[in-house]
PDB file of C-alpha atoms and ligand atoms in Angstrom:
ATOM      1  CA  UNK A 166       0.000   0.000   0.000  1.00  0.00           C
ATOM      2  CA  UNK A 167       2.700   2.263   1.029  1.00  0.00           C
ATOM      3  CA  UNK A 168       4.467   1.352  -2.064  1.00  0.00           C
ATOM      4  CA  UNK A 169       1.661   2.435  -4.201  1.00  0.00           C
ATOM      5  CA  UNK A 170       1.479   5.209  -2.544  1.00  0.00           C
ATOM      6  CA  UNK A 171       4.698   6.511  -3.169  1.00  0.00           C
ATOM      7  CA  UNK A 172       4.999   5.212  -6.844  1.00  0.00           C
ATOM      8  CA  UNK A 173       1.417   7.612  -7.536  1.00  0.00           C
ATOM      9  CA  UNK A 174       3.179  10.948  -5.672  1.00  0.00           C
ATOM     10  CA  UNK A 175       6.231   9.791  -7.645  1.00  0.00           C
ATOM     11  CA  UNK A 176       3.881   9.874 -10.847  1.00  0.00           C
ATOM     12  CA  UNK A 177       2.360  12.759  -9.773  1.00  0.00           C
ATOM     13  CA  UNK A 178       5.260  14.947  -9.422  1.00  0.00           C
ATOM     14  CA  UNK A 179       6.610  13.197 -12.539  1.00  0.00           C
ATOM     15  CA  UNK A 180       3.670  14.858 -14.656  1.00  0.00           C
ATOM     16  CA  UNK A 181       3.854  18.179 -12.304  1.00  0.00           C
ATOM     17  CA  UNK A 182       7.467  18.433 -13.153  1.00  0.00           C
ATOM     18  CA  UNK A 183       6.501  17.465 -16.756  1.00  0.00           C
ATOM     19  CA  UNK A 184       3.604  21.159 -16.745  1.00  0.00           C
ATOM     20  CA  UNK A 185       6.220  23.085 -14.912  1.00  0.00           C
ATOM     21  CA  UNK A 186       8.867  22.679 -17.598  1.00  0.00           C
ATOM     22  CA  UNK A 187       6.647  23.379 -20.315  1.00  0.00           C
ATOM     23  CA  UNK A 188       7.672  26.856 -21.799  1.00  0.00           C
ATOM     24  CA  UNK A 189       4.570  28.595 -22.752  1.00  0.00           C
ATOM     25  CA  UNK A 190       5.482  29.479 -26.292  1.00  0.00           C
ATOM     26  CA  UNK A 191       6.065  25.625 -26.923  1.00  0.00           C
ATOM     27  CA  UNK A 192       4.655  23.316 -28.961  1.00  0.00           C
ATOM     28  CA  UNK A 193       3.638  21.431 -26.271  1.00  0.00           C
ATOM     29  CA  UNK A 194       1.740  24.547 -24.202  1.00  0.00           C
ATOM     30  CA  UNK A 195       0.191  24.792 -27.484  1.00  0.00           C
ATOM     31  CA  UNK A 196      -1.803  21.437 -28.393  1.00  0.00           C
ATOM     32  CA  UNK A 197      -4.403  19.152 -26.411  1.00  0.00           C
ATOM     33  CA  UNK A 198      -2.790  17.498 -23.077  1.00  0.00           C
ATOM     34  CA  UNK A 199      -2.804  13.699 -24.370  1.00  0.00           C
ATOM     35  CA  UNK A 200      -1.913  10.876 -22.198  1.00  0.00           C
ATOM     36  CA  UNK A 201       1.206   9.639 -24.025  1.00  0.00           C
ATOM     37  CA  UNK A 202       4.362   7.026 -22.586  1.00  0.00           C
ATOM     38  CA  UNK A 203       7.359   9.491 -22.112  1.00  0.00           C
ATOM     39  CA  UNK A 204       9.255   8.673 -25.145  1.00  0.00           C
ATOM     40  CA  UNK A 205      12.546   7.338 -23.611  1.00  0.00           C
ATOM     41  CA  UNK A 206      15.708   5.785 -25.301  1.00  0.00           C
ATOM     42  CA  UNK A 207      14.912   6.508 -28.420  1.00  0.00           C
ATOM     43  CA  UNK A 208      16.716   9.293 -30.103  1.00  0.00           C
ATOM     44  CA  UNK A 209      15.555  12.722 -32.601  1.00  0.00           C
ATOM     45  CA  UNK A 210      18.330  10.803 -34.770  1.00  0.00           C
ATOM     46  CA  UNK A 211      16.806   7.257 -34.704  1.00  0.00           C
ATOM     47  CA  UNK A 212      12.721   9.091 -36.084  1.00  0.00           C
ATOM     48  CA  UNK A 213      15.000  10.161 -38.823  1.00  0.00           C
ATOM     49  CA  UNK A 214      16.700   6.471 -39.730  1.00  0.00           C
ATOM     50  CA  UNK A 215      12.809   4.869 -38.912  1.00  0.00           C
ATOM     51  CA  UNK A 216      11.416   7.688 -41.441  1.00  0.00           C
ATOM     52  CA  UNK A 217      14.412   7.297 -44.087  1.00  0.00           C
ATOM     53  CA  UNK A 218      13.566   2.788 -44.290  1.00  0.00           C
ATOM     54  CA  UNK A 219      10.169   4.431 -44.254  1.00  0.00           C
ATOM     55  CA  UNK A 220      10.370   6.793 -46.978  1.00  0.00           C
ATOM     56  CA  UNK A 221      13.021   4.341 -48.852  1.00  0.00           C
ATOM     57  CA  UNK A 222      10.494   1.446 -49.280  1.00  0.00           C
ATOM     58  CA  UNK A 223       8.053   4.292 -49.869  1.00  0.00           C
ATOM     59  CA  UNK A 224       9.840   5.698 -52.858  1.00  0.00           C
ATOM     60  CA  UNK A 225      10.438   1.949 -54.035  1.00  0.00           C
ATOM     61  CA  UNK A 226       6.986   0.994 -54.703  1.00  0.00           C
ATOM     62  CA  UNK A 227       6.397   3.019 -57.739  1.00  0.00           C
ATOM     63  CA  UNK A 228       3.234   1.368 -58.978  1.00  0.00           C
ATOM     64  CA  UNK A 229       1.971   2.030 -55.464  1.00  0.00           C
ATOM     65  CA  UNK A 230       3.468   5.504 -54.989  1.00  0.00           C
ATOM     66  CA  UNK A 231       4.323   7.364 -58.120  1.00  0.00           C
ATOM     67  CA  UNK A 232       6.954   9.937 -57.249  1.00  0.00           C
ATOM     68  CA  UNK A 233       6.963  12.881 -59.296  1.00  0.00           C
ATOM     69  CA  UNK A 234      10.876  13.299 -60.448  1.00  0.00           C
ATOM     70  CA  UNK A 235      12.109  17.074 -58.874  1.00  0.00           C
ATOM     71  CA  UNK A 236      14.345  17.471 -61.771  1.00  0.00           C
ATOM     72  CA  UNK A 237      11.389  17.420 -64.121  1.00  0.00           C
ATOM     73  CA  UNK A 238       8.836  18.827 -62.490  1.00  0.00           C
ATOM     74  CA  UNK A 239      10.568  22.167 -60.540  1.00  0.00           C
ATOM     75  CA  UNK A 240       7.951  24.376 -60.229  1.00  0.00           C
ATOM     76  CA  UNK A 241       6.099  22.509 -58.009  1.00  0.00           C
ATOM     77  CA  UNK A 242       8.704  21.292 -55.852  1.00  0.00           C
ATOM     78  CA  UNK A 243       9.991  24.541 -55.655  1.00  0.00           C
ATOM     79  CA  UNK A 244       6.240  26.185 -55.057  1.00  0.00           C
ATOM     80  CA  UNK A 245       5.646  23.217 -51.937  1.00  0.00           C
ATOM     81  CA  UNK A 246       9.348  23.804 -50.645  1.00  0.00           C
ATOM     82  CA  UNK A 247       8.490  27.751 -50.641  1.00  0.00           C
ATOM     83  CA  UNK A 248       5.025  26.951 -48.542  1.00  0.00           C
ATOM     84  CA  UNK A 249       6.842  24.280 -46.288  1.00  0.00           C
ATOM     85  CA  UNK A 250       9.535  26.685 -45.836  1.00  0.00           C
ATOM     86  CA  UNK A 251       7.255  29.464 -44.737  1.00  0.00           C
ATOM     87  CA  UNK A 252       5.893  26.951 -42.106  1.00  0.00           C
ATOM     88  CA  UNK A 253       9.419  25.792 -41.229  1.00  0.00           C
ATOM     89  CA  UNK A 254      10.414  29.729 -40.358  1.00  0.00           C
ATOM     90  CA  UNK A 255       7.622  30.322 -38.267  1.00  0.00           C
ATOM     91  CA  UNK A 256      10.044  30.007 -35.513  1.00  0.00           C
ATOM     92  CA  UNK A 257       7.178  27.328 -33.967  1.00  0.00           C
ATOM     93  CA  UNK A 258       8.549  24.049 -35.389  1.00  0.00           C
ATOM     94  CA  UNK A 259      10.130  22.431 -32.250  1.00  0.00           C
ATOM     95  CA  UNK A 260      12.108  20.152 -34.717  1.00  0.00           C
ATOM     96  CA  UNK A 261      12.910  22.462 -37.550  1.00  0.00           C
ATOM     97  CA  UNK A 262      17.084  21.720 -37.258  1.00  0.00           C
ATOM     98  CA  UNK A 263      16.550  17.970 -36.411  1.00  0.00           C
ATOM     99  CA  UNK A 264      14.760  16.594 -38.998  1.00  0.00           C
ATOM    100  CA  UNK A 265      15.392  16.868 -42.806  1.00  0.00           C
ATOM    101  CA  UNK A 266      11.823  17.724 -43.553  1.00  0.00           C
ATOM    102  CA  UNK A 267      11.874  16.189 -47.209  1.00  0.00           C
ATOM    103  CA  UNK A 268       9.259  16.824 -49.345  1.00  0.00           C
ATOM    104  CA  UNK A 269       7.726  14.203 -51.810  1.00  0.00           C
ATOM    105  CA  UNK A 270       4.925  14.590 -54.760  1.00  0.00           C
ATOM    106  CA  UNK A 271       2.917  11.708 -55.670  1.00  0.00           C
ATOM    107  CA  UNK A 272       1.062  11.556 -58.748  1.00  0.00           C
ATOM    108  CA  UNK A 273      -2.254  10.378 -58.094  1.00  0.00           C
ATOM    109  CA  UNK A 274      -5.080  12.673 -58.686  1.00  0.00           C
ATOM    110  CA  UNK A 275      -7.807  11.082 -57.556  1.00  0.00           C
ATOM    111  CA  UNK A 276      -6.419  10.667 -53.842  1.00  0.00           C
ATOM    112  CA  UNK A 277      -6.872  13.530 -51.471  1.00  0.00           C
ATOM    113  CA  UNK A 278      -4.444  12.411 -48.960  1.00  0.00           C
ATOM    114  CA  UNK A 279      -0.552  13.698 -47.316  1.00  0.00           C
ATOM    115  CA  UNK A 280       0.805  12.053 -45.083  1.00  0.00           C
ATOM    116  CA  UNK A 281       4.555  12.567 -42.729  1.00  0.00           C
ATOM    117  CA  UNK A 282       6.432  10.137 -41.667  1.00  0.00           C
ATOM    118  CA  UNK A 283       8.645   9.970 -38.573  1.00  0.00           C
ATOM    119  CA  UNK A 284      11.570  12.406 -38.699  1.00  0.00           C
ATOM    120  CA  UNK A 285      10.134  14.518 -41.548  1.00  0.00           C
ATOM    121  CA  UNK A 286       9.575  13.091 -44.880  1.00  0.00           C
ATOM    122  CA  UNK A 287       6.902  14.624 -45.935  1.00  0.00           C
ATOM    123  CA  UNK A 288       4.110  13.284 -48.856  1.00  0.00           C
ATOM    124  CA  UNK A 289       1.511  15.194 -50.936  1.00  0.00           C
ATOM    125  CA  UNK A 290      -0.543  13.886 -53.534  1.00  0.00           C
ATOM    126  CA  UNK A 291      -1.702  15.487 -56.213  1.00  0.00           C
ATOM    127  CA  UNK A 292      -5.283  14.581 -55.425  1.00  0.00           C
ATOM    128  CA  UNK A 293      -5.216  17.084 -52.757  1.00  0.00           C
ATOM    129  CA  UNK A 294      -3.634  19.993 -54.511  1.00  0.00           C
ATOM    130  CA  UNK A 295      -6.325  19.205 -57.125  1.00  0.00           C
ATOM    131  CA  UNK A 296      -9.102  19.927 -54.319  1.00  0.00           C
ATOM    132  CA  UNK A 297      -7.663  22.240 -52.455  1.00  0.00           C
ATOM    133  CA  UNK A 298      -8.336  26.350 -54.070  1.00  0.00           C
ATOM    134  CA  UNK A 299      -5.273  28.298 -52.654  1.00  0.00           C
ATOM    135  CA  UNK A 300      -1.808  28.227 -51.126  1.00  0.00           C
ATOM    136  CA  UNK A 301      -3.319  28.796 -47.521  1.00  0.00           C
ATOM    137  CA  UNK A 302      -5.183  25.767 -47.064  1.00  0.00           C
ATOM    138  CA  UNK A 303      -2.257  23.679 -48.221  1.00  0.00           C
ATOM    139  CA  UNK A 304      -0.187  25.236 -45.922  1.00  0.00           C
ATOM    140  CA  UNK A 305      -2.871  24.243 -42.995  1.00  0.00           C
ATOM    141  CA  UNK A 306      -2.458  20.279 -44.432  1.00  0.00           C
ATOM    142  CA  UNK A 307       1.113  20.809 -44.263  1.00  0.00           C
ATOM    143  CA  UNK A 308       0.988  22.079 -41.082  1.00  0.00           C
ATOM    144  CA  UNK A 309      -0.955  19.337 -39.791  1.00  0.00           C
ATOM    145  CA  UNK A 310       1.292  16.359 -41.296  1.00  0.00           C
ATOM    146  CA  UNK A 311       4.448  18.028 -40.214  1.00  0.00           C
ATOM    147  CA  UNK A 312       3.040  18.459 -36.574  1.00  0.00           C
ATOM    148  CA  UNK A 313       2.016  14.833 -36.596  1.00  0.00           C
ATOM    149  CA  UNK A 314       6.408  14.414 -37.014  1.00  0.00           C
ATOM    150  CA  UNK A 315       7.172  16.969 -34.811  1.00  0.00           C
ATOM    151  CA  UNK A 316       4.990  16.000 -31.854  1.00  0.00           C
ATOM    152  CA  UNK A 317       6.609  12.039 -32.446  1.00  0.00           C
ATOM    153  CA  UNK A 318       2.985  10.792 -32.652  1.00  0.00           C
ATOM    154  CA  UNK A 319       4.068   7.662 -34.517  1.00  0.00           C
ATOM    155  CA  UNK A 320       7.496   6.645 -32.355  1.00  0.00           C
ATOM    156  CA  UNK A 321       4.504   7.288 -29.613  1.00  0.00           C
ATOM    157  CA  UNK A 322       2.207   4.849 -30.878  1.00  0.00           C
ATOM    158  CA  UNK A 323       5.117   2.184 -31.838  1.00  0.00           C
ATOM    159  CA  UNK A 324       5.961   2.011 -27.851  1.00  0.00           C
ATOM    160  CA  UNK A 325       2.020   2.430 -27.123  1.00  0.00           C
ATOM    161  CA  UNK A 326       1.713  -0.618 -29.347  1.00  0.00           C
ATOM    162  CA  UNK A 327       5.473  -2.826 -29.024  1.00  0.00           C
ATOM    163  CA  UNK A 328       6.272  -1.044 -25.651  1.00  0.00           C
ATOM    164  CA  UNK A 329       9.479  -0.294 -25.394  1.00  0.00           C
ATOM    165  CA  UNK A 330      11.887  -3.102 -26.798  1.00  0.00           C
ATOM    166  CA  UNK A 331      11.669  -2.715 -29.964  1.00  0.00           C
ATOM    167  CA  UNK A 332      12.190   1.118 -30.030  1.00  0.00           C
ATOM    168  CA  UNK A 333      15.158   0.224 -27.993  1.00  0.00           C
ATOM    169  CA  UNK A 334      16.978  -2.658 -30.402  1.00  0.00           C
ATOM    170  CA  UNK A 335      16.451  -0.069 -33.858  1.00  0.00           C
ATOM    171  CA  UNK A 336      18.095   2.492 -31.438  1.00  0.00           C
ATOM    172  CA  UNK A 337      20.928   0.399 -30.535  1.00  0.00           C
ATOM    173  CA  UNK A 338      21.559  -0.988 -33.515  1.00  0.00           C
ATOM    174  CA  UNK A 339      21.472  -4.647 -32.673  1.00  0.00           C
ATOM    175  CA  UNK A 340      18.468  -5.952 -34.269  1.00  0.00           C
ATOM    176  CA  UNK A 341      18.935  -4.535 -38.031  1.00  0.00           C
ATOM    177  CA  UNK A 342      15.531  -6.508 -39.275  1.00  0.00           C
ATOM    178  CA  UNK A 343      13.575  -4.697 -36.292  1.00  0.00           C
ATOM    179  CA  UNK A 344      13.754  -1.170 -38.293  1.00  0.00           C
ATOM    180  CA  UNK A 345      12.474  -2.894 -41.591  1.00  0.00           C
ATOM    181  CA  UNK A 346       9.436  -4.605 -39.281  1.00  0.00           C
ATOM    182  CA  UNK A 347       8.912  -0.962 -37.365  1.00  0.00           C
ATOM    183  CA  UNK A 348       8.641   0.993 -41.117  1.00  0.00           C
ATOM    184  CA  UNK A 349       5.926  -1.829 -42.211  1.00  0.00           C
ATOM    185  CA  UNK A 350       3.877  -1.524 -39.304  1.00  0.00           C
ATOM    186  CA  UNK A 351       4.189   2.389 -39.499  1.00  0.00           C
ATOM    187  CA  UNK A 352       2.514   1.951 -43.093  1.00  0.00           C
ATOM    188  CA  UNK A 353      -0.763   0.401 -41.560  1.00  0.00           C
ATOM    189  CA  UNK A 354      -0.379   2.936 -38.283  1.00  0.00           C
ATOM    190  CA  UNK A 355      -3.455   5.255 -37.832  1.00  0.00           C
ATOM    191  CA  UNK A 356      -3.028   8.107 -35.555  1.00  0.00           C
ATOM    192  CA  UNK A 357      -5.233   8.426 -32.570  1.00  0.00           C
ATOM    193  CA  UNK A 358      -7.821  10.840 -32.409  1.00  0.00           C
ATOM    194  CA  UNK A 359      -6.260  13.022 -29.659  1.00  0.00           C
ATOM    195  CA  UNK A 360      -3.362  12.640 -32.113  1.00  0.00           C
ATOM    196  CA  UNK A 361      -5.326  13.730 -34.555  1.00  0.00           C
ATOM    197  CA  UNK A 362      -6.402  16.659 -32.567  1.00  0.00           C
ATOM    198  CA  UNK A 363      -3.179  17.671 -31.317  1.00  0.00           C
ATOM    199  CA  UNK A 364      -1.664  18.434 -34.818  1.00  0.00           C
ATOM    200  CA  UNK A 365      -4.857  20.084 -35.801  1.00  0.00           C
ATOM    201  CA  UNK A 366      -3.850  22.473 -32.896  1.00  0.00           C
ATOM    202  CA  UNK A 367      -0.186  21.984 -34.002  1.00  0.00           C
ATOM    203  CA  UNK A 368      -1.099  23.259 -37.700  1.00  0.00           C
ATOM    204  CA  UNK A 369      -3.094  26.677 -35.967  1.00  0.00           C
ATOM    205  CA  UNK A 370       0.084  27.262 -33.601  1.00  0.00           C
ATOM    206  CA  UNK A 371       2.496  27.543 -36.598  1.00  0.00           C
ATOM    207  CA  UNK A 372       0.251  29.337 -38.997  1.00  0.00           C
ATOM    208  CA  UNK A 373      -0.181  31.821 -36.349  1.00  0.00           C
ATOM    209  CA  UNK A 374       3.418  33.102 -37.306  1.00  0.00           C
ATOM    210  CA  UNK A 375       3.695  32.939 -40.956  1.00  0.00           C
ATOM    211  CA  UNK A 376       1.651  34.942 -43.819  1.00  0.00           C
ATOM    212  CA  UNK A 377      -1.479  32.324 -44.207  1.00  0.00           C
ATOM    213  CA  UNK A 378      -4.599  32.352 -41.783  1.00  0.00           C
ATOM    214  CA  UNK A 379      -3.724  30.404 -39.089  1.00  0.00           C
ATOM    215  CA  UNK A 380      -7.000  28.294 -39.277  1.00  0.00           C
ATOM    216  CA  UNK A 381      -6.651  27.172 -42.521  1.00  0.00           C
ATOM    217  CA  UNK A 382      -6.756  23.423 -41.502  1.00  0.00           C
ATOM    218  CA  UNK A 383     -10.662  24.080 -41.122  1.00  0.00           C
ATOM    219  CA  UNK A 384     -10.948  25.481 -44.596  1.00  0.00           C
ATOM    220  CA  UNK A 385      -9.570  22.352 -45.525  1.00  0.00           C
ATOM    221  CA  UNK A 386     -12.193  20.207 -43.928  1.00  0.00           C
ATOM    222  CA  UNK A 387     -14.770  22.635 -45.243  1.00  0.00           C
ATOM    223  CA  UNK A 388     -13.695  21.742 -48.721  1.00  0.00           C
ATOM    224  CA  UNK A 389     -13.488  17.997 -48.516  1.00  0.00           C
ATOM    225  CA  UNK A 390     -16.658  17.783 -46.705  1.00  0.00           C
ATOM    226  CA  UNK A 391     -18.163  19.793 -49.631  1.00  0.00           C
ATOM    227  CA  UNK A 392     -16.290  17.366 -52.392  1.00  0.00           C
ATOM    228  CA  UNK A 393     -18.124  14.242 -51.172  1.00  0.00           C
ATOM    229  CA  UNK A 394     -14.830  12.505 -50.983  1.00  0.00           C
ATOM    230  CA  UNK A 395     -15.246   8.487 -51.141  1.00  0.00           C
ATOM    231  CA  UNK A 396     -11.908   7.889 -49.750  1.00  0.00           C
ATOM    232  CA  UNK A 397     -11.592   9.758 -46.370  1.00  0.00           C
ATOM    233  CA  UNK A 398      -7.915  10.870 -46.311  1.00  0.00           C
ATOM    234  CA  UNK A 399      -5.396  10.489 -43.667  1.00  0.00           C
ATOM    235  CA  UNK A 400      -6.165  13.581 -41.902  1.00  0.00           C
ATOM    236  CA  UNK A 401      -9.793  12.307 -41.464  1.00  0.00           C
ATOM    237  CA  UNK A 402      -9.288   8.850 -41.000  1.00  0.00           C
ATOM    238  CA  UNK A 403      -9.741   8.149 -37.102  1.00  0.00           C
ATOM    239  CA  UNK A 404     -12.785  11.369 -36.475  1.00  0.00           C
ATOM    240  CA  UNK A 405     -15.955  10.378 -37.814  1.00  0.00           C
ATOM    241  CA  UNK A 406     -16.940  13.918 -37.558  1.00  0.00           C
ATOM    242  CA  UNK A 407     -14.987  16.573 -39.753  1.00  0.00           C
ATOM    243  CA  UNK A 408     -17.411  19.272 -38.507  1.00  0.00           C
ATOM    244  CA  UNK A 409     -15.997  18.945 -34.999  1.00  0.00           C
ATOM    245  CA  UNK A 410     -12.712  19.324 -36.230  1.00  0.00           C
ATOM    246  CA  UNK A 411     -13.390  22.745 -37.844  1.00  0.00           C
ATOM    247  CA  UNK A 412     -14.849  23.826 -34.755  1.00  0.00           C
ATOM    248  CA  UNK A 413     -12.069  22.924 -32.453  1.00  0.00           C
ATOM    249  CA  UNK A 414      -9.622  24.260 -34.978  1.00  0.00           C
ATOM    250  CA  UNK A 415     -11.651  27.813 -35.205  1.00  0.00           C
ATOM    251  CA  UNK A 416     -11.906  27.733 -31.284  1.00  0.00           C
ATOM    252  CA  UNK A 417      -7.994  27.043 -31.197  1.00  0.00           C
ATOM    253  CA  UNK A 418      -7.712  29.970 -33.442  1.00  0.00           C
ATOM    254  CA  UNK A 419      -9.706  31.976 -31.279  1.00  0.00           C
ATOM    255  CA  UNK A 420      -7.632  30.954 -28.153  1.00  0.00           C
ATOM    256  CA  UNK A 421      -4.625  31.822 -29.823  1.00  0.00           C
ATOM    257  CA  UNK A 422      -5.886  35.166 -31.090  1.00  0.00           C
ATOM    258  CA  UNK A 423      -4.627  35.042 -34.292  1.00  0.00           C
ATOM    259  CA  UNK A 424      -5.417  36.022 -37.891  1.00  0.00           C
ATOM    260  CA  UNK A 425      -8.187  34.214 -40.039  1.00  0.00           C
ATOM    261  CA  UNK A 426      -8.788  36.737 -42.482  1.00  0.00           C
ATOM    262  CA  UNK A 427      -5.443  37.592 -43.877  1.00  0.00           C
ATOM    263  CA  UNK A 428      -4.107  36.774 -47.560  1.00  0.00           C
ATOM    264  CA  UNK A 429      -0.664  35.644 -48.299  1.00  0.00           C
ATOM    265  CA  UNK A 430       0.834  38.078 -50.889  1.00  0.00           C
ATOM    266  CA  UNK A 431       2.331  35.886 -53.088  1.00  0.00           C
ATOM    267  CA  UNK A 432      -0.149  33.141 -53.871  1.00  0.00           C
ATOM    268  CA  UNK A 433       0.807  30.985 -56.999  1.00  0.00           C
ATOM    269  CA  UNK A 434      -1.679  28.575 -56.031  1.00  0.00           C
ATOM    270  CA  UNK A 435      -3.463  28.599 -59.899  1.00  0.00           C
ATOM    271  CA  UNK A 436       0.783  28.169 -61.270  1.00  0.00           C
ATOM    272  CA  UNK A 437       0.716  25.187 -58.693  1.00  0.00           C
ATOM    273  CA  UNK A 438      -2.077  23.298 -60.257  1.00  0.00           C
ATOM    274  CA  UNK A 439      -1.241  24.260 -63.804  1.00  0.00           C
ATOM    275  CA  UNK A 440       2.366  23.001 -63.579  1.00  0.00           C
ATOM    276  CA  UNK A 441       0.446  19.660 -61.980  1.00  0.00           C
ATOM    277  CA  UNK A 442      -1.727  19.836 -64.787  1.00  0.00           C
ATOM    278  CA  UNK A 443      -4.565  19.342 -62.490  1.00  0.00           C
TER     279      UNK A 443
HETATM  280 ZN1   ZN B 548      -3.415  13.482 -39.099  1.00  0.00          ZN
END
């Protein structure tokens, strides 16, 4: 009894300890409180090894997921780098320096979907640039994916999942087949919906300091919603309800105080989708 006792204050101050440190321009001030295993013994260096088998495999299935070649297609690799990049130098990306925050197009236009994996390799299909109507709702996807990799929700669910073993042999080194295993299961991985949430709030806290509305994740479920989309992409996968997500992500907004009206000046959203040919 006395044991347990002492193990809950231990917990207790653990998580006080765990408020008190939070700075209140973080990230982590910034985004729904979910209940998640400290992430322990597994390094900013090993989400970027898990994300590279990830994104390696990835960019080997080409029937699955048709890359668009950079070289031949610069204009809108250069037009996504320029919106990731205004995200990036918000100043609010905890990760900006640790992760190489690669950006991938795949050709599919009938799939509305972007996705992140661990350590920043970011995907976009065309599908959702084809939907989308301006630079500013992009930029709230983006946001969204890249907080899903800056937050570590998928090394979170791995350990939620594996516990802690497995994080802990790809970190050392001495199981080489576990980080092949850890990148397949990462392909069938849905995020949780506080997950979910929490880079919803992720995506408002960064456009807050950069030239796009900062609740342009909602405008994004507003459209989707509108297209009748079969498929339900990524981002709406695990909440059955995308009009709750555009009012938490407007009442974020409001918390936060920033801007939902104003236009970025240099929009070459219509250049975007011509260069797609979309
Ligand atoms: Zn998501």
């Amino acid at each position: 009894m006395k044991k347990s006792i002492v193990s809950t204050l231990a917990l207790g101050s653990l998580l006080l300890f765990n408020n008190c440190k939070k700075d209140k321009n973080s990230i982590d001030a910034n985004v729904k409180n979910c209940i998640d295993i400290p992430i322990i013994g597994f390094s900013l260096s090993d989400d970027v090894a898990l994300g590279a088998q990830t994104a390696a495999q990835i960019d080997a299935e080409t029937a699955e997921f048709p890359i668009l070649d950079s070289a031949s297609n610069p204009t809108p690799y250069r037009i996504l780098y320029k919106i990731r990049n205004n995200i990036l130098n918000s100043g609010k990306v905890k990760h900006k320096a640790d992760f190489p925050w690669r950006l991938r197009i795949i050709n599919k236009p009938d799939v509305q979907n972007a996705f992140c994996t661990p350590g920043g390799f970011i995907y976009v299909y065309t599908g959702i640039i084809k939907v989308l109507d301006n630079e500013s709702q992009l930029a709230g996807v983006m946001g969204h994916e890249m907080g899903h990799a800056d937050l570590r929700h998928s090394v979170s669910s791995i350990m939620n999942e594996n516990g802690v073993g497995i994080l802990l042999q790809i970190a050392s080194g001495g199981n080489p087949g576990a980080l092949t295993q850890m990148a397949n299961q990462l392909r069938g991985l849905k995020n949780s919906r506080c997950h979910e949430i929490q880079a919803d709030d992720a995506s408002v806290f960064y456009l807050a300091s950069t030239d796009y509305p900062c609740n342009s994740a909602a405008a994004f479920f507003r459209k989707i919603v509108a297209s009748g989309a079969q498929t339900p992409p990524e981002i709406l996968s695990t909440h059955p309800d995308p009009g709750n997500r555009v009012e938490s992500i407007d009442k974020k907004a409001a918390e936060n105080g920033c801007s939902t009206t104003k236009v970025p000046t240099n929009d070459e959203y219509a250049l975007l989708k011509s260069s797609l040919r979309l």
